[in-house]
Each structure stands twice: as C-alpha cells, then as structure tokens.
Amino acid sequence: MERIAIPERPDWREKAAEYGFNFHTLYGEPYWCEDAYYKLTLTQVEKLEEVTAGLHQMCLQVVEKVVESDTLMDRFRIPVHTREFVRHSWRTRQPSLYSRLDLAWDGTGEPKLLENNADTPTSLYEAAFFQWIWLEDRLNAGQLPVGCDQFNSIQEQVIARFAELREKHGFGLLHFACCRDTVEDRGTVQYLQDCAAEAGVATEFLFIEDIGLGEKGQFTDMQDQVISNLFKLYPWEFMLREMFSTKLEDAGIRWLEPAWKSILSNKALLPMLWEMFPDHPNLLPAWFADEAHPTLDSYVVKPLFSREGANIHIVKDGQEIARVDGPYGEEGAIIQQFHPLPKFGDSYTLIGSWLINDRPAGIGLREDRELITQDLSRFYPHIFVE
C-alpha cells in the first residue's frame, strides 16, 4: 500500500455541492480529502476481499451462538424484554442490507479486525459514490496509472440488494429515518433512499423523533401511515432501551438493519470471536474486562456500545497514550490487544471494508493524526493496479 500525493481537482467543491455532498467539511475541518490517494495492488484487494468474507461468516456464527444463550445475551447487554424479538429476527433470517468491518493493515502480513460496524455504518456515500466520481475525473484527466481501478462495486450492489428486497422479500413502501441535526447521517440516508428509488422501491423519509404510535400498536409516520418496512440509521442499543421497545415485537415492522445486528455491532463480539476462533490470523486477542484475562502491557479498552471512538483508551507498555471521552462505559467493556494502525506520513490509516448483502463490495480509507479514529477523521480515495 502506498500513499501518493496529488493536486486536488480544482472544482471538487462545486461537484460536491452539485451531488449533495454537504458534509465534505465538518466544523471547519476537512473531512473529504484528495491531496493524496492510496494505491493498492490487485493481490492486496483480493486479500481484503477474502479476509472480509471470512470474518463476516465467523461473525454470523457468533450470532447463532448468542441467540441460543441467555447467559450470552446478558454478556451483550440485550434487555430481557427484547430478547425474543432479537432471537426471532435471527431465526426467521430477517434480511440485512450492509455492514462495514474496520481493519488495520498496511498491505503486508494479515489484516486485523478492530471492530464490526454492522448496524449503523456511515462513510457509505463517500466510499460508494464520491470516490468513484474522483476516480473517473482523474482517469479522464490522465492523472492516474493507465489501467488502474478501484475496489468499489458498493453502489451497484446496494441498488441490486434493494431490488432483491422488493422482488424476493416483498418490501413495499420503505421508510427511511435518522435523527435530526445529524448532517452526515442525513446525507447517508438520502443516498440510500436514492439507491432504493433507483431499484424501484417506493420510499418516504421521516426523522426518528417523528415516528408515532398508532391505536393498534403500529408505528406510524407524520401522515399516520402505518410503517411496515423501516431503514433506521439509529442504533439498536438505544432502541432496545427506550420506552417504545416494549412495542417492537408487535409493531410488525421489517427493519433494516434487522435486530440481530444488535449482536454484531456490540464490542462483546470481539472476545466471542477470539473464544470461538482462537489464534485466527485476522483476529486480535480480546476478553471481557470483568473476566479473568492475561495481563497485557499494551491493550485497548472499548465499551460495549462505543461509537466513533468514544470512551476508548489505549495503553502501550503500561502507559496510557490515547483516550477519547464520551457517554459510554456503564454497560461494561472489553479489552483487546493493542495493534497500532499503520502510519503513512504523520497520520494513521484505517480501512473500512464494506459488505452488501453479506458480500464484500469495496473499501474506504480514513486517516487521523491521532491513534483513535473518530467521526471527523479524514476520508481519502484509493485505486488499485495489477
């Protein structure tokens, strides 16, 4: 893997405005960056594809084990009153749309799984669409190696999946929802809504805060339409604890993502993977923080529900070297062996490897000068060559 400097396209901000990329700059800091790109080889892309597919299947085996055990449901902090709801979603194989594995890798040796963003992954629009526009512009301008490509079939796979949900799973009107005042989430949902429309799926948008409760216990939209299918960019760990969680089982909604993703998106997945697949080359040793585990000099503490790096802290050789504050931690934590992200120049780089309908579909790369990747970490495009 190489990081290669290149001048920005002079008109990329105008293109971003034209395509509705409203979060390319966040809080005055650049989020989308194209003063460089990452170059991989075809062999490296094939490795990422193989590892991503294998890890995903291992994660699904964890779900199979957890849903059969109240003890493990406790470990994952699935509230008792929602457990049958989660189990039913798995046993009836409720369909999913997408997920993103975060991997540490510099192109040599084995990629290591840091965590699984299986419930509400963002950075989709920029990975699926805007970096592809970048690639086309650069190729047309003769600024990239002849014959290069991008590991990115995300958009076409998303559209194909929505078509499949409509044709094979009977998804009719599909509502989309996210919270108010979240520019990135709103952009992600709008992109997915556009992809669904492209696949012939009828869609409506509403904010999570505007979902109502009908007389018969169904969830309803602002026009009092009953919601039958809902894509929500809103975490299951929140939903399973809110007042309306007692209504989830009876509401008759098909959810994207389905409730079994509450297991995959939980950091408790990581020690479970290590227990079930010990010494696997793509896993890092991990344990529950409140259980017996080896003494480590270098490790990372992650709360079970942490998102965007919140409440994570890193210890190296017995000394804390990084910490991010946030609202998580009371639910418990896991300990994972420290494996530093590869450093290119003055920044650490994380690979987000996307799966659509359980199949590897492409990657997005994020950079940060800090060791812990957060929501404002910069996104860089990539190519691969033969």
XYZ file of C-alpha atoms in Angstrom:
386
model
C 0.000 0.000 0.000
C 1.297 3.428 -0.911
C 0.088 6.934 -0.137
C 0.664 9.130 -3.173
C 0.396 12.938 -3.148
C -1.601 14.541 -5.982
C -3.034 18.049 -6.558
C -6.729 18.438 -5.753
C -9.254 18.741 -8.574
C -9.847 22.496 -8.809
C -13.620 22.077 -8.991
C -14.253 19.307 -6.484
C -16.135 21.538 -4.035
C -18.511 22.605 -6.800
C -19.002 18.943 -7.698
C -19.647 18.118 -4.048
C -22.350 20.813 -3.954
C -23.825 19.536 -7.224
C -24.027 15.963 -5.907
C -25.347 16.912 -2.477
C -22.156 16.078 -0.560
C -22.930 18.561 2.209
C -20.590 17.171 4.837
C -17.248 17.284 2.975
C -16.161 19.829 5.603
C -17.268 19.397 9.220
C -16.909 22.073 11.904
C -14.427 23.923 9.729
C -12.193 20.870 9.302
C -11.781 18.916 6.039
C -13.491 15.529 6.050
C -13.154 14.613 2.361
C -9.507 14.985 1.295
C -7.937 14.434 -2.124
C -4.451 15.894 -1.820
C -3.346 12.249 -1.867
C -4.703 8.804 -2.659
C -3.882 5.273 -1.624
C -2.598 2.776 -4.172
C -3.071 -0.946 -3.647
C -2.307 -3.926 -5.836
C -4.853 -6.382 -7.205
C -3.353 -9.045 -4.925
C -3.939 -6.809 -1.896
C -7.543 -6.167 -2.950
C -8.134 -9.907 -3.348
C -6.679 -10.434 0.137
C -9.038 -7.841 1.624
C -11.972 -9.452 -0.172
C -11.097 -12.914 1.098
C -10.477 -11.777 4.695
C -13.652 -9.670 4.802
C -15.804 -12.573 3.585
C -14.220 -14.978 6.078
C -14.540 -12.641 9.061
C -18.171 -11.936 8.253
C -19.052 -15.627 8.253
C -17.296 -16.032 11.610
C -19.327 -13.119 12.995
C -22.560 -14.786 11.876
C -21.528 -17.904 13.788
C -21.257 -15.754 16.913
C -24.839 -14.543 16.397
C -26.012 -18.160 16.093
C -24.394 -18.970 19.437
C -25.517 -15.835 21.303
C -29.220 -16.052 20.421
C -29.352 -19.546 21.954
C -27.995 -18.442 25.339
C -29.475 -16.108 27.948
C -26.064 -16.000 29.615
C -24.539 -14.628 26.417
C -27.480 -12.278 25.882
C -26.589 -10.918 29.331
C -22.993 -10.514 28.219
C -24.156 -8.474 25.218
C -26.487 -6.439 27.465
C -29.578 -7.327 25.416
C -32.510 -6.271 27.641
C -34.555 -9.258 28.812
C -37.851 -7.944 27.426
C -36.381 -7.638 23.891
C -34.588 -10.985 23.658
C -37.347 -12.898 21.887
C -37.604 -10.025 19.421
C -33.865 -10.290 18.666
C -33.996 -14.099 18.522
C -36.975 -14.098 16.177
C -35.214 -11.708 13.795
C -32.341 -14.206 13.518
C -34.338 -17.424 13.427
C -36.547 -16.071 10.649
C -33.433 -14.783 8.847
C -34.652 -11.211 8.588
C -32.707 -9.752 5.637
C -29.912 -7.236 6.085
C -28.519 -4.551 3.806
C -24.937 -3.672 4.674
C -22.121 -3.563 7.199
C -18.519 -2.371 7.471
C -15.553 -4.123 9.037
C -12.770 -1.866 10.317
C -9.376 -3.377 9.569
C -5.791 -2.476 10.422
C -3.469 -3.302 7.523
C -0.579 -1.790 5.604
C -0.746 -4.251 2.700
C 1.670 -6.788 4.204
C 1.008 -9.707 6.532
C -2.539 -10.275 7.762
C -5.306 -7.651 8.131
C -6.576 -7.462 11.718
C -10.214 -6.886 12.662
C -10.607 -3.940 15.027
C -14.423 -3.937 15.136
C -17.614 -4.575 13.194
C -19.896 -1.671 12.276
C -22.877 -3.814 11.365
C -25.823 -1.701 12.468
C -25.403 1.977 11.530
C -22.220 2.317 9.465
C -21.576 5.713 7.895
C -18.966 6.892 5.335
C -21.032 4.976 2.768
C -21.780 7.836 0.346
C -18.169 8.907 0.072
C -16.960 5.298 -0.302
C -19.621 4.197 -2.777
C -20.150 7.331 -4.850
C -17.871 10.328 -4.373
C -14.563 8.466 -4.528
C -15.822 6.802 -7.748
C -16.505 10.254 -9.249
C -12.964 11.191 -8.176
C -11.600 8.110 -9.963
C -13.461 8.884 -13.216
C -12.338 12.519 -13.200
C -8.715 11.584 -12.537
C -8.708 8.899 -15.238
C -10.273 11.271 -17.773
C -7.582 13.832 -16.944
C -4.819 11.240 -17.380
C -3.646 11.724 -13.774
C -3.669 8.083 -12.645
C -1.776 4.971 -13.775
C -3.162 3.533 -17.017
C -5.491 0.592 -16.400
C -5.986 1.244 -12.696
C -9.317 0.568 -10.991
C -10.993 0.988 -7.605
C -12.158 -1.727 -5.219
C -15.696 -0.406 -5.274
C -18.886 -2.023 -6.500
C -20.762 -0.707 -3.463
C -23.371 1.385 -5.255
C -24.343 -1.241 -7.802
C -24.565 -3.872 -5.065
C -26.704 -1.604 -2.856
C -29.126 -0.973 -5.725
C -29.225 -4.696 -6.555
C -29.917 -5.512 -2.903
C -32.828 -3.061 -2.736
C -34.236 -4.631 -5.913
C -33.920 -8.057 -4.280
C -35.657 -6.821 -1.119
C -38.523 -5.599 -3.285
C -38.791 -8.653 -5.532
C -37.912 -11.573 -3.238
C -38.764 -10.266 0.214
C -41.838 -8.224 -0.685
C -40.630 -4.878 0.623
C -43.282 -2.389 -0.460
C -43.133 1.190 0.799
C -39.805 1.599 2.623
C -39.496 4.385 5.175
C -36.069 5.856 5.930
C -35.231 7.558 9.217
C -32.383 9.189 11.119
C -32.103 11.738 13.910
C -32.475 15.474 13.417
C -29.363 17.680 13.378
C -27.033 14.991 12.010
C -25.714 16.215 8.661
C -23.652 13.104 7.918
C -26.450 10.703 8.895
C -28.964 12.646 6.823
C -26.614 12.539 3.828
C -26.117 8.785 4.211
C -29.854 8.146 4.444
C -30.596 10.381 1.464
C -28.040 8.447 -0.574
C -29.573 5.101 0.392
C -33.041 6.430 -0.368
C -31.844 7.441 -3.842
C -30.393 3.937 -4.358
C -33.679 2.349 -3.262
C -35.621 4.563 -5.671
C -33.211 3.536 -8.438
C -34.158 -0.078 -7.648
C -37.857 0.698 -7.996
C -38.623 0.772 -4.274
C -41.178 3.353 -3.104
C -39.668 5.428 -0.281
C -40.573 8.036 2.317
C -38.338 9.877 4.787
C -39.061 10.959 8.343
C -36.983 11.772 11.388
C -36.763 9.155 14.146
C -38.232 11.709 16.537
C -41.381 11.950 14.386
C -42.289 8.245 14.446
C -45.639 7.857 16.160
C -47.594 5.017 17.752
C -50.966 4.036 16.273
C -54.026 2.811 18.150
C -53.222 -0.839 17.450
C -49.567 -0.573 18.470
C -48.150 0.015 14.997
C -45.532 2.674 14.336
C -46.767 5.457 12.075
C -45.360 8.328 10.050
C -46.362 12.011 10.004
C -49.306 11.219 7.701
C -50.490 8.457 10.058
C -49.456 5.812 7.532
C -48.529 2.525 9.174
C -44.793 1.840 8.807
C -44.245 -1.703 7.510
C -40.589 -1.514 6.417
C -38.095 0.851 8.022
C -34.442 1.613 7.413
C -33.199 3.395 10.527
C -29.789 4.957 10.957
C -30.270 4.714 14.691
C -28.533 2.200 16.979
C -30.316 -0.867 18.261
C -28.681 -0.469 21.667
C -30.641 2.795 22.033
C -33.894 1.403 20.637
C -33.879 -1.684 22.851
C -33.787 0.547 25.939
C -36.343 3.208 25.066
C -39.971 3.409 26.141
C -41.266 2.121 22.805
C -39.064 -1.001 22.993
C -41.994 -2.878 24.558
C -43.870 -2.325 21.275
C -41.131 -3.574 18.932
C -42.283 -7.178 18.887
C -45.896 -6.346 17.995
C -45.298 -3.489 15.557
C -44.956 -5.816 12.569
C -42.082 -3.858 11.037
C -39.307 -5.321 8.927
C -36.214 -3.450 9.972
C -33.074 -2.551 8.106
C -30.855 -3.360 9.789
C -32.609 -6.317 11.499
C -32.496 -6.672 15.279
C -29.905 -9.474 15.172
C -27.404 -6.808 14.109
C -27.514 -5.629 17.752
C -25.202 -8.587 18.428
C -22.775 -7.921 15.573
C -22.415 -4.210 16.338
C -21.626 -4.850 20.003
C -17.955 -4.912 21.079
C -18.752 -8.101 23.022
C -18.470 -9.697 19.576
C -14.672 -9.358 19.772
C -13.967 -11.592 22.805
C -16.574 -14.049 21.498
C -14.731 -14.276 18.188
C -11.432 -14.858 19.985
C -13.001 -17.567 22.156
C -14.584 -19.354 19.178
C -11.672 -18.889 16.757
C -8.556 -18.690 18.952
C -5.326 -17.609 17.260
C -7.100 -16.827 13.997
C -4.667 -14.735 11.932
C -7.201 -11.947 11.297
C -8.318 -11.563 14.910
C -6.754 -9.747 17.844
C -6.840 -11.385 21.295
C -9.788 -9.940 23.238
C -11.531 -10.577 26.566
C -14.347 -9.157 28.656
C -12.815 -6.599 31.006
C -14.574 -8.017 34.088
C -13.487 -11.602 33.458
C -10.144 -13.291 34.018
C -7.726 -12.496 31.222
C -3.958 -12.418 30.678
C -2.074 -9.368 31.893
C -1.177 -7.228 28.898
C 1.305 -4.367 28.690
C -0.329 -2.942 25.573
C -4.097 -3.028 25.119
C -7.206 -1.086 24.156
C -10.288 -0.711 26.367
C -13.552 -0.433 24.399
C -17.017 -0.020 25.929
C -19.557 -2.480 24.534
C -21.627 0.268 22.888
C -18.903 2.755 21.923
C -19.246 4.568 18.575
C -16.875 6.845 16.641
C -14.043 6.083 19.081
C -15.909 7.412 22.144
C -14.651 6.322 25.596
C -11.858 4.228 24.086
C -8.432 4.393 25.663
C -5.129 2.854 24.624
C -2.328 1.653 26.892
C 1.100 0.920 25.451
C 3.908 -0.582 27.544
C 1.897 0.168 30.682
C 1.343 3.853 29.873
C -1.875 5.405 28.584
C -1.117 7.003 25.216
C -4.578 7.914 23.916
C -8.062 8.496 25.310
C -11.348 9.812 23.950
C -14.160 10.906 26.270
C -17.825 10.220 25.638
C -21.130 8.903 27.008
C -20.382 5.152 27.064
C -18.917 2.727 29.578
C -21.572 1.920 32.180
C -22.648 -1.087 30.103
C -19.238 -2.757 30.514
C -16.156 -3.028 28.333
C -13.822 -5.382 26.532
C -10.040 -5.453 26.387
C -8.373 -6.001 23.022
C -4.669 -6.432 22.379
C -3.210 -3.185 21.037
C -2.390 -3.327 17.340
C -1.420 0.120 16.046
C -2.863 1.371 12.804
C -0.260 1.685 10.042
C 1.250 5.155 9.780
C 1.641 6.938 6.455
C 3.448 10.248 6.892
C 2.052 11.875 10.038
C -1.293 10.041 10.036
C -2.693 6.654 10.980
C -4.847 4.890 8.387
C -7.896 2.656 8.891
C -9.515 0.507 6.191
C -13.299 0.246 6.222
C -14.258 -2.886 4.272
C -17.881 -2.888 3.104
C -20.248 -5.826 2.766
C -23.539 -5.554 0.908
C -25.925 -8.492 1.336
C -23.142 -10.456 3.075
C -20.694 -9.986 0.182
C -17.503 -7.859 0.107
C -18.156 -4.788 -2.063
C -15.341 -2.261 -1.634
C -13.319 -0.171 0.788
C -12.987 3.342 2.138
C -9.884 4.683 3.896
C -9.827 7.082 6.826
C -6.868 8.981 8.237
C -6.252 10.651 11.571
C -3.226 12.151 13.276
C -4.487 10.515 16.469
C -4.399 6.768 17.105
C -8.169 6.560 17.673
C -10.244 7.039 14.517
C -13.254 9.298 15.193
C -16.175 10.812 13.287
C -14.073 13.707 11.950
C -11.214 11.507 10.698
C -10.423 12.346 7.073
C -11.589 10.227 4.130
C -9.145 9.569 1.254
C -9.841 7.884 -2.111
C -7.945 4.839 -3.400
C -7.073 2.906 -6.543
C -5.582 -0.486 -7.272
C -3.280 -1.635 -10.054
C -2.499 -5.074 -11.482
